């Protein structure tokens, strides 16, 4: 399990670990981890914050990649489809997955003060109810907003 964005840590370790896991996953599944896809994942790994497609696009443009919206959207589609990144619906933004390649049901803790997002495991709360209703769950979105420990401590 990777570090949470809510605790101080050596973030270069997060970047190296996640990129390594992404490379391994692509090699295993025969997926193309193109320079563009890799760069988008690196941009998402800048910090434990969710980034909108246009922020990503700005940084791609600065790096000399094509700064056309479909470029960013296609790379983000690839990353989310293969579990390397997740979309935070509430923020309409994206975040790098902290443990790609592992089957998991992510839940997100979103600090509304500093915009740090921590990924955690979602409780299978709707499971029994959905089953009782004969409903087949494809995905559950759990996004909690609140205040992270650092921001709570910073308040008088
Ligand atoms: Zn980190
Ligand atoms: Zn994840
Ligand atoms: Zn915070």
PDB file of C-alpha atoms and ligand atoms in Angstrom:
ATOM      1  CA  UNK A   1       0.000   0.000   0.000  1.00  0.00           C
ATOM      2  CA  UNK A   2       1.371   3.406  -0.948  1.00  0.00           C
ATOM      3  CA  UNK A   3       1.642   6.473   1.185  1.00  0.00           C
ATOM      4  CA  UNK A   4      -1.404   8.580   1.751  1.00  0.00           C
ATOM      5  CA  UNK A   5      -1.281  12.168   0.608  1.00  0.00           C
ATOM      6  CA  UNK A   6      -2.330  13.131   4.132  1.00  0.00           C
ATOM      7  CA  UNK A   7       0.913  12.096   5.798  1.00  0.00           C
ATOM      8  CA  UNK A   8       4.345  13.600   5.088  1.00  0.00           C
ATOM      9  CA  UNK A   9       6.452  11.177   3.079  1.00  0.00           C
ATOM     10  CA  UNK A  10       9.135  10.898   0.433  1.00  0.00           C
ATOM     11  CA  UNK A  11       6.959  11.392  -2.620  1.00  0.00           C
ATOM     12  CA  UNK A  12       9.683  10.359  -5.086  1.00  0.00           C
ATOM     13  CA  UNK A  13       9.100   6.839  -3.744  1.00  0.00           C
ATOM     14  CA  UNK A  14       5.410   7.064  -4.709  1.00  0.00           C
ATOM     15  CA  UNK A  15       6.337   8.204  -8.223  1.00  0.00           C
ATOM     16  CA  UNK A  16       8.915   5.457  -8.762  1.00  0.00           C
ATOM     17  CA  UNK A  17       6.672   2.744  -7.304  1.00  0.00           C
ATOM     18  CA  UNK A  18       3.621   3.743  -9.335  1.00  0.00           C
ATOM     19  CA  UNK A  19       5.524   4.134 -12.614  1.00  0.00           C
ATOM     20  CA  UNK A  20       7.173   0.762 -12.011  1.00  0.00           C
ATOM     21  CA  UNK A  21       3.814  -0.890 -11.336  1.00  0.00           C
ATOM     22  CA  UNK A  22       2.361   0.760 -14.455  1.00  0.00           C
ATOM     23  CA  UNK A  23       5.237  -0.505 -16.597  1.00  0.00           C
ATOM     24  CA  UNK A  24       4.847  -4.015 -15.208  1.00  0.00           C
ATOM     25  CA  UNK A  25       1.090  -3.985 -15.794  1.00  0.00           C
ATOM     26  CA  UNK A  26       1.473  -2.809 -19.411  1.00  0.00           C
ATOM     27  CA  UNK A  27       4.151  -5.426 -20.094  1.00  0.00           C
ATOM     28  CA  UNK A  28       1.989  -8.176 -18.573  1.00  0.00           C
ATOM     29  CA  UNK A  29      -1.148  -7.201 -20.484  1.00  0.00           C
ATOM     30  CA  UNK A  30       0.618  -6.349 -23.736  1.00  0.00           C
ATOM     31  CA  UNK A  31      -0.416  -2.691 -23.553  1.00  0.00           C
ATOM     32  CA  UNK A  32       1.489   0.164 -25.157  1.00  0.00           C
ATOM     33  CA  UNK A  33       2.886   2.460 -22.476  1.00  0.00           C
ATOM     34  CA  UNK A  34       3.642   5.239 -24.979  1.00  0.00           C
ATOM     35  CA  UNK A  35       5.737   8.299 -24.021  1.00  0.00           C
ATOM     36  CA  UNK A  36       2.552  10.371 -23.998  1.00  0.00           C
ATOM     37  CA  UNK A  37       0.658   7.984 -21.693  1.00  0.00           C
ATOM     38  CA  UNK A  38       3.684   7.798 -19.425  1.00  0.00           C
ATOM     39  CA  UNK A  39       3.995  11.584 -19.349  1.00  0.00           C
ATOM     40  CA  UNK A  40       0.314  12.001 -18.443  1.00  0.00           C
ATOM     41  CA  UNK A  41       0.750   9.529 -15.586  1.00  0.00           C
ATOM     42  CA  UNK A  42       3.867  11.415 -14.436  1.00  0.00           C
ATOM     43  CA  UNK A  43       1.919  14.672 -14.499  1.00  0.00           C
ATOM     44  CA  UNK A  44      -0.811  13.065 -12.382  1.00  0.00           C
ATOM     45  CA  UNK A  45       1.893  11.871  -9.991  1.00  0.00           C
ATOM     46  CA  UNK A  46       3.203  15.385  -9.394  1.00  0.00           C
ATOM     47  CA  UNK A  47       1.340  15.370  -6.102  1.00  0.00           C
ATOM     48  CA  UNK A  48      -1.572  13.718  -4.346  1.00  0.00           C
ATOM     49  CA  UNK A  49      -4.005  16.046  -6.024  1.00  0.00           C
ATOM     50  CA  UNK A  50      -6.555  15.509  -8.754  1.00  0.00           C
ATOM     51  CA  UNK A  51      -5.916  17.361 -12.004  1.00  0.00           C
ATOM     52  CA  UNK A  52      -8.426  18.435 -14.624  1.00  0.00           C
ATOM     53  CA  UNK A  53      -7.914  17.538 -18.264  1.00  0.00           C
ATOM     54  CA  UNK A  54      -7.059  21.127 -19.138  1.00  0.00           C
ATOM     55  CA  UNK A  55      -4.364  21.399 -16.468  1.00  0.00           C
ATOM     56  CA  UNK A  56      -2.861  18.208 -17.883  1.00  0.00           C
ATOM     57  CA  UNK A  57      -3.115  19.609 -21.381  1.00  0.00           C
ATOM     58  CA  UNK A  58      -1.253  22.790 -20.353  1.00  0.00           C
ATOM     59  CA  UNK A  59       1.611  20.751 -18.961  1.00  0.00           C
ATOM     60  CA  UNK A  60       1.722  18.492 -22.020  1.00  0.00           C
ATOM     61  CA  UNK A  61       1.943  21.572 -24.218  1.00  0.00           C
ATOM     62  CA  UNK A  62       4.821  22.899 -22.094  1.00  0.00           C
ATOM     63  CA  UNK A  63       6.575  19.557 -22.602  1.00  0.00           C
ATOM     64  CA  UNK A  64       6.274  19.810 -26.369  1.00  0.00           C
ATOM     65  CA  UNK A  65       3.472  17.277 -26.791  1.00  0.00           C
ATOM     66  CA  UNK A  66       0.433  18.070 -28.887  1.00  0.00           C
ATOM     67  CA  UNK A  67      -1.779  20.309 -26.751  1.00  0.00           C
ATOM     68  CA  UNK A  68      -5.045  19.304 -28.383  1.00  0.00           C
ATOM     69  CA  UNK A  69      -7.803  18.134 -26.016  1.00  0.00           C
ATOM     70  CA  UNK A  70      -8.277  14.693 -27.676  1.00  0.00           C
ATOM     71  CA  UNK A  71      -4.602  13.944 -26.970  1.00  0.00           C
ATOM     72  CA  UNK A  72      -5.077  14.350 -23.237  1.00  0.00           C
ATOM     73  CA  UNK A  73      -8.507  12.688 -23.188  1.00  0.00           C
ATOM     74  CA  UNK A  74      -7.310   9.619 -25.079  1.00  0.00           C
ATOM     75  CA  UNK A  75      -4.345   9.171 -22.738  1.00  0.00           C
ATOM     76  CA  UNK A  76      -6.607   9.640 -19.700  1.00  0.00           C
ATOM     77  CA  UNK A  77      -9.079   7.133 -21.141  1.00  0.00           C
ATOM     78  CA  UNK A  78      -6.274   4.610 -21.480  1.00  0.00           C
ATOM     79  CA  UNK A  79      -5.022   5.215 -17.941  1.00  0.00           C
ATOM     80  CA  UNK A  80      -8.474   4.982 -16.348  1.00  0.00           C
ATOM     81  CA  UNK A  81      -9.547   1.982 -18.457  1.00  0.00           C
ATOM     82  CA  UNK A  82      -6.527   0.028 -17.224  1.00  0.00           C
ATOM     83  CA  UNK A  83      -6.737   1.150 -13.620  1.00  0.00           C
ATOM     84  CA  UNK A  84      -3.637   3.340 -13.718  1.00  0.00           C
ATOM     85  CA  UNK A  85      -5.653   6.426 -12.901  1.00  0.00           C
ATOM     86  CA  UNK A  86      -9.093   7.162 -11.525  1.00  0.00           C
ATOM     87  CA  UNK A  87     -11.584   9.864 -12.347  1.00  0.00           C
ATOM     88  CA  UNK A  88     -12.887  11.878  -9.402  1.00  0.00           C
ATOM     89  CA  UNK A  89     -16.422  12.615 -10.573  1.00  0.00           C
ATOM     90  CA  UNK A  90     -17.046  15.306  -7.979  1.00  0.00           C
ATOM     91  CA  UNK A  91     -14.030  17.318  -9.138  1.00  0.00           C
ATOM     92  CA  UNK A  92     -14.232  16.280 -12.807  1.00  0.00           C
ATOM     93  CA  UNK A  93     -10.532  15.566 -12.442  1.00  0.00           C
ATOM     94  CA  UNK A  94      -8.112  12.664 -12.481  1.00  0.00           C
ATOM     95  CA  UNK A  95      -5.704  11.125 -10.024  1.00  0.00           C
ATOM     96  CA  UNK A  96      -3.013   8.469 -10.407  1.00  0.00           C
ATOM     97  CA  UNK A  97      -3.943   5.147  -8.827  1.00  0.00           C
ATOM     98  CA  UNK A  98      -1.761   4.413  -5.807  1.00  0.00           C
ATOM     99  CA  UNK A  99      -1.682   0.662  -6.392  1.00  0.00           C
ATOM    100  CA  UNK A 100      -2.188  -0.113 -10.081  1.00  0.00           C
ATOM    101  CA  UNK A 101      -2.486  -3.719 -11.130  1.00  0.00           C
ATOM    102  CA  UNK A 102      -4.310  -4.768  -7.970  1.00  0.00           C
ATOM    103  CA  UNK A 103      -8.035  -5.445  -8.074  1.00  0.00           C
ATOM    104  CA  UNK A 104      -9.628  -2.855  -5.829  1.00  0.00           C
ATOM    105  CA  UNK A 105     -12.685  -0.780  -5.296  1.00  0.00           C
ATOM    106  CA  UNK A 106     -11.385   2.724  -4.686  1.00  0.00           C
ATOM    107  CA  UNK A 107     -12.917   5.326  -2.435  1.00  0.00           C
ATOM    108  CA  UNK A 108     -11.599   8.877  -2.294  1.00  0.00           C
ATOM    109  CA  UNK A 109     -11.127  11.230   0.625  1.00  0.00           C
ATOM    110  CA  UNK A 110     -11.049  14.745  -0.774  1.00  0.00           C
ATOM    111  CA  UNK A 111      -9.761  17.648   1.337  1.00  0.00           C
ATOM    112  CA  UNK A 112     -11.714  20.715   0.283  1.00  0.00           C
ATOM    113  CA  UNK A 113      -9.093  23.064   1.806  1.00  0.00           C
ATOM    114  CA  UNK A 114      -5.868  21.910   0.137  1.00  0.00           C
ATOM    115  CA  UNK A 115      -7.424  19.665  -2.551  1.00  0.00           C
ATOM    116  CA  UNK A 116      -5.312  16.695  -1.534  1.00  0.00           C
ATOM    117  CA  UNK A 117      -7.005  13.430  -2.434  1.00  0.00           C
ATOM    118  CA  UNK A 118      -6.281  10.132  -0.702  1.00  0.00           C
ATOM    119  CA  UNK A 119      -7.298   6.842  -2.231  1.00  0.00           C
ATOM    120  CA  UNK A 120      -8.616   4.202   0.083  1.00  0.00           C
ATOM    121  CA  UNK A 121     -10.589   0.999  -0.213  1.00  0.00           C
ATOM    122  CA  UNK A 122     -14.363   1.357  -0.488  1.00  0.00           C
ATOM    123  CA  UNK A 123     -16.461  -0.701   1.875  1.00  0.00           C
ATOM    124  CA  UNK A 124     -18.679  -3.169   0.009  1.00  0.00           C
ATOM    125  CA  UNK A 125     -21.646  -1.407   1.572  1.00  0.00           C
ATOM    126  CA  UNK A 126     -24.017  -1.564  -1.372  1.00  0.00           C
ATOM    127  CA  UNK A 127     -23.136  -5.177  -2.150  1.00  0.00           C
ATOM    128  CA  UNK A 128     -25.792  -6.982  -0.088  1.00  0.00           C
ATOM    129  CA  UNK A 129     -28.523  -4.435  -0.918  1.00  0.00           C
ATOM    130  CA  UNK A 130     -27.725  -4.561  -4.630  1.00  0.00           C
ATOM    131  CA  UNK A 131     -27.762  -8.348  -4.556  1.00  0.00           C
ATOM    132  CA  UNK A 132     -31.136  -8.356  -2.805  1.00  0.00           C
ATOM    133  CA  UNK A 133     -32.473  -6.091  -5.549  1.00  0.00           C
ATOM    134  CA  UNK A 134     -31.100  -8.411  -8.235  1.00  0.00           C
ATOM    135  CA  UNK A 135     -28.802  -5.623  -9.373  1.00  0.00           C
ATOM    136  CA  UNK A 136     -25.383  -6.379 -10.825  1.00  0.00           C
ATOM    137  CA  UNK A 137     -22.948  -3.678  -9.701  1.00  0.00           C
ATOM    138  CA  UNK A 138     -20.357  -2.626 -12.259  1.00  0.00           C
ATOM    139  CA  UNK A 139     -18.756   0.211 -10.299  1.00  0.00           C
ATOM    140  CA  UNK A 140     -19.347   2.082  -7.082  1.00  0.00           C
ATOM    141  CA  UNK A 141     -18.194   5.646  -6.670  1.00  0.00           C
ATOM    142  CA  UNK A 142     -17.316   6.691  -3.141  1.00  0.00           C
ATOM    143  CA  UNK A 143     -16.072  10.239  -2.777  1.00  0.00           C
ATOM    144  CA  UNK A 144     -15.951  11.831   0.666  1.00  0.00           C
ATOM    145  CA  UNK A 145     -15.213  15.533   1.108  1.00  0.00           C
ATOM    146  CA  UNK A 146     -13.831  17.023   4.278  1.00  0.00           C
ATOM    147  CA  UNK A 147     -10.674  18.314   5.893  1.00  0.00           C
ATOM    148  CA  UNK A 148      -7.353  16.474   6.000  1.00  0.00           C
ATOM    149  CA  UNK A 149      -5.282  16.223   9.225  1.00  0.00           C
ATOM    150  CA  UNK A 150      -2.834  18.935   8.147  1.00  0.00           C
ATOM    151  CA  UNK A 151      -5.601  21.403   7.324  1.00  0.00           C
ATOM    152  CA  UNK A 152      -7.411  20.614  10.586  1.00  0.00           C
ATOM    153  CA  UNK A 153      -4.177  21.307  12.504  1.00  0.00           C
ATOM    154  CA  UNK A 154      -3.652  24.576  10.606  1.00  0.00           C
ATOM    155  CA  UNK A 155      -7.003  25.906  11.790  1.00  0.00           C
ATOM    156  CA  UNK A 156      -7.123  27.922  15.019  1.00  0.00           C
TER     157      UNK A 156
HETATM  158 ZN1  LIG B   1       3.354  10.479  -2.411  1.00  0.00          ZN
HETATM  159 ZN1  LIG B   2      -6.694   2.749  -7.411  1.00  0.00          ZN
HETATM  160 ZN1  LIG B   3      -6.027  19.560   3.411  1.00  0.00          ZN
END
